[in-house]
């Protein structure tokens, strides 16, 4: 009887470690092809950025909306592709991507993203507007006007006209270095005129005082 108990204890001692070694380790889900191209990456300013998808230069307006998870866009499939998607080159590696989502009579409203081909990232840019304006549309995600690289070469200019004649509105200048970092960007200078009937055009608009800029 004693020998039988000894054998049973010995067998149990061998079986328990074997079972413990067979416990399954939880398997982490693999990334799918859909999510692999949208990993978060940290830019130099700490702004959350996405990894550029493959063939990003050839993506259509609608495809960019999917990549950037823009769910609401009134201009999708409206007008021409050239009107809905525009590029503004800042330097050899960096461009601004403008995705139009609201069409206007002479000015459209668009989302702004900085695209860094060297770092392979795309990040949102939120341009702060002059204080006497209502702010950008739809919670600060859309900017209405015309965005271009300034003649000086070190600024990005945003021109917003309150009338097609160009006799009223405002013009804001942003540092290219600030814009390239993405995130919230405040203007360095702003010029404006709210009188649409005095004949003063963009070139002669008075400079807005510092307190007139957020």
GROMACS .gro file of N, CA and C in nm, residues 123-183:
model
  183
  123UNK      N    1   0.024   6.540  -4.079
  123UNK     CA    2  -0.028   6.591  -3.952
  123UNK      C    3  -0.120   6.709  -3.978
  124UNK      N    4  -0.225   6.726  -3.896
  124UNK     CA    5  -0.317   6.838  -3.915
  124UNK      C    6  -0.254   6.971  -3.876
  125UNK      N    7  -0.295   7.077  -3.945
  125UNK     CA    8  -0.253   7.214  -3.914
  125UNK      C    9  -0.379   7.295  -3.885
  126UNK      N   10  -0.382   7.364  -3.771
  126UNK     CA   11  -0.496   7.447  -3.734
  126UNK      C   12  -0.450   7.592  -3.726
  127UNK      N   13  -0.487   7.670  -3.825
  127UNK     CA   14  -0.444   7.809  -3.832
  127UNK      C   15  -0.538   7.898  -3.750
  128UNK      N   16  -0.481   7.968  -3.652
  128UNK     CA   17  -0.559   8.061  -3.572
  128UNK      C   18  -0.587   8.186  -3.655
  129UNK      N   19  -0.711   8.231  -3.654
  129UNK     CA   20  -0.751   8.346  -3.735
  129UNK      C   21  -0.750   8.474  -3.651
  130UNK      N   22  -0.748   8.591  -3.717
  130UNK     CA   23  -0.754   8.716  -3.643
  130UNK      C   24  -0.873   8.720  -3.547
  131UNK      N   25  -0.855   8.783  -3.432
  131UNK     CA   26  -0.952   8.777  -3.324
  131UNK      C   27  -1.088   8.835  -3.361
  132UNK      N   28  -1.091   8.933  -3.451
  132UNK     CA   29  -1.219   8.996  -3.481
  132UNK      C   30  -1.304   8.913  -3.577
  133UNK      N   31  -1.252   8.796  -3.615
  133UNK     CA   32  -1.330   8.704  -3.697
  133UNK      C   33  -1.401   8.604  -3.606
  134UNK      N   34  -1.497   8.534  -3.661
  134UNK     CA   35  -1.570   8.435  -3.583
  134UNK      C   36  -1.487   8.310  -3.556
  135UNK      N   37  -1.374   8.300  -3.618
  135UNK     CA   38  -1.294   8.178  -3.606
  135UNK      C   39  -1.321   8.088  -3.725
  136UNK      N   40  -1.241   7.984  -3.738
  136UNK     CA   41  -1.259   7.894  -3.851
  136UNK      C   42  -1.388   7.815  -3.835
  137UNK      N   43  -1.435   7.759  -3.944
  137UNK     CA   44  -1.566   7.694  -3.945
  137UNK      C   45  -1.562   7.556  -3.881
  138UNK      N   46  -1.676   7.513  -3.833
  138UNK     CA   47  -1.694   7.378  -3.780
  138UNK      C   48  -1.588   7.342  -3.678
  139UNK      N   49  -1.580   7.422  -3.572
  139UNK     CA   50  -1.491   7.389  -3.462
  139UNK      C   51  -1.345   7.403  -3.491
  140UNK      N   52  -1.309   7.485  -3.590
  140UNK     CA   53  -1.169   7.509  -3.616
  140UNK      C   54  -1.105   7.413  -3.713
  141UNK      N   55  -1.184   7.328  -3.779
  141UNK     CA   56  -1.126   7.229  -3.869
  141UNK      C   57  -1.122   7.275  -4.014
  142UNK      N   58  -1.206   7.372  -4.050
  142UNK     CA   59  -1.210   7.421  -4.187
  142UNK      C   60  -1.165   7.567  -4.192
  143UNK      N   61  -1.087   7.599  -4.295
  143UNK     CA   62  -1.039   7.735  -4.317
  143UNK      C   63  -1.093   7.781  -4.452
  144UNK      N   64  -1.152   7.900  -4.456
  144UNK     CA   65  -1.206   7.950  -4.582
  144UNK      C   66  -1.117   8.063  -4.635
  145UNK      N   67  -1.081   8.054  -4.761
  145UNK     CA   68  -0.999   8.157  -4.823
  145UNK      C   69  -0.903   8.097  -4.923
  146UNK      N   70  -0.787   8.160  -4.938
  146UNK     CA   71  -0.683   8.113  -5.028
  146UNK      C   72  -0.553   8.105  -4.950
  147UNK      N   73  -0.488   7.989  -4.955
  147UNK     CA   74  -0.364   7.967  -4.880
  147UNK      C   75  -0.249   7.948  -4.978
  148UNK      N   76  -0.138   8.018  -4.956
  148UNK     CA   77  -0.024   8.008  -5.048
  148UNK      C   78   0.105   8.046  -4.976
  149UNK      N   79   0.216   8.011  -5.037
  149UNK     CA   80   0.347   8.047  -4.983
  149UNK      C   81   0.377   8.192  -5.019
  150UNK      N   82   0.417   8.272  -4.919
  150UNK     CA   83   0.441   8.413  -4.943
  150UNK      C   84   0.564   8.439  -5.028
  151UNK      N   85   0.568   8.557  -5.087
  151UNK     CA   86   0.680   8.593  -5.173
  151UNK      C   87   0.812   8.598  -5.098
  152UNK      N   88   0.806   8.627  -4.968
  152UNK     CA   89   0.930   8.634  -4.889
  152UNK      C   90   0.995   8.497  -4.873
  153UNK      N   91   0.916   8.391  -4.888
  153UNK     CA   92   0.970   8.257  -4.881
  153UNK      C   93   0.971   8.196  -4.743
  154UNK      N   94   0.946   8.275  -4.637
  154UNK     CA   95   0.950   8.221  -4.502
  154UNK      C   96   0.815   8.227  -4.431
  155UNK      N   97   0.709   8.258  -4.506
  155UNK     CA   98   0.576   8.265  -4.447
  155UNK      C   99   0.473   8.196  -4.536
  156UNK      N  100   0.366   8.154  -4.472
  156UNK     CA  101   0.248   8.104  -4.542
  156UNK      C  102   0.140   8.209  -4.523
  157UNK      N  103   0.074   8.249  -4.632
  157UNK     CA  104  -0.027   8.354  -4.624
  157UNK      C  105  -0.166   8.296  -4.646
  158UNK      N  106  -0.260   8.344  -4.564
  158UNK     CA  107  -0.400   8.306  -4.578
  158UNK      C  108  -0.479   8.432  -4.609
  159UNK      N  109  -0.542   8.435  -4.724
  159UNK     CA  110  -0.620   8.550  -4.768
  159UNK      C  111  -0.768   8.515  -4.762
  160UNK      N  112  -0.843   8.595  -4.685
  160UNK     CA  113  -0.987   8.573  -4.672
  160UNK      C  114  -1.058   8.700  -4.717
  161UNK      N  115  -1.138   8.690  -4.822
  161UNK     CA  116  -1.210   8.805  -4.876
  161UNK      C  117  -1.356   8.803  -4.831
  162UNK      N  118  -1.402   8.920  -4.788
  162UNK     CA  119  -1.543   8.932  -4.749
  162UNK      C  120  -1.629   8.977  -4.865
  163UNK      N  121  -1.567   9.010  -4.977
  163UNK     CA  122  -1.638   9.047  -5.099
  163UNK      C  123  -1.552   9.009  -5.217
  164UNK      N  124  -1.616   8.973  -5.326
  164UNK     CA  125  -1.542   8.927  -5.444
  164UNK      C  126  -1.452   9.036  -5.501
  165UNK      N  127  -1.484   9.162  -5.471
  165UNK     CA  128  -1.403   9.272  -5.524
  165UNK      C  129  -1.266   9.281  -5.457
  166UNK      N  130  -1.249   9.214  -5.343
  166UNK     CA  131  -1.122   9.222  -5.271
  166UNK      C  132  -1.105   9.351  -5.193
  167UNK      N  133  -1.214   9.425  -5.170
  167UNK     CA  134  -1.205   9.553  -5.100
  167UNK      C  135  -1.222   9.539  -4.950
  168UNK      N  136  -1.253   9.419  -4.900
  168UNK     CA  137  -1.261   9.398  -4.755
  168UNK      C  138  -1.230   9.253  -4.723
  169UNK      N  139  -1.184   9.232  -4.600
  169UNK     CA  140  -1.144   9.099  -4.557
  169UNK      C  141  -1.020   9.109  -4.471
  170UNK      N  142  -0.937   9.006  -4.472
  170UNK     CA  143  -0.812   9.009  -4.397
  170UNK      C  144  -0.710   8.915  -4.459
  171UNK      N  145  -0.586   8.938  -4.422
  171UNK     CA  146  -0.474   8.855  -4.469
  171UNK      C  147  -0.384   8.827  -4.349
  172UNK      N  148  -0.358   8.699  -4.322
  172UNK     CA  149  -0.276   8.659  -4.208
  172UNK      C  150  -0.149   8.588  -4.256
  173UNK      N  151  -0.038   8.615  -4.188
  173UNK     CA  152   0.092   8.557  -4.224
  173UNK      C  153   0.139   8.466  -4.111
  174UNK      N  154   0.179   8.344  -4.148
  174UNK     CA  155   0.224   8.243  -4.052
  174UNK      C  156   0.366   8.200  -4.086
  175UNK      N  157   0.447   8.177  -3.984
  175UNK     CA  158   0.583   8.129  -4.005
  175UNK      C  159   0.581   7.990  -4.067
  176UNK      N  160   0.660   7.970  -4.170
  176UNK     CA  161   0.667   7.838  -4.234
  176UNK      C  162   0.717   7.733  -4.135
  177UNK      N  163   0.814   7.768  -4.052
  177UNK     CA  164   0.866   7.673  -3.953
  177UNK      C  165   0.756   7.628  -3.859
  178UNK      N  166   0.669   7.721  -3.817
  178UNK     CA  167   0.558   7.684  -3.728
  178UNK      C  168   0.458   7.595  -3.800
  179UNK      N  169   0.428   7.629  -3.924
  179UNK     CA  170   0.332   7.551  -4.001
  179UNK      C  171   0.383   7.409  -4.025
  180UNK      N  172   0.512   7.395  -4.053
  180UNK     CA  173   0.571   7.264  -4.079
  180UNK      C  174   0.561   7.172  -3.958
  181UNK      N  175   0.560   7.230  -3.839
  181UNK     CA  176   0.550   7.148  -3.718
  181UNK      C  177   0.408   7.098  -3.695
  182UNK      N  178   0.310   7.159  -3.760
  182UNK     CA  179   0.172   7.114  -3.745
  182UNK      C  180   0.111   7.163  -3.615
  183UNK      N  181  -0.013   7.121  -3.591
  183UNK     CA  182  -0.083   7.162  -3.471
  183UNK      C  183  -0.140   7.302  -3.482
   0.00000   0.00000   0.00000
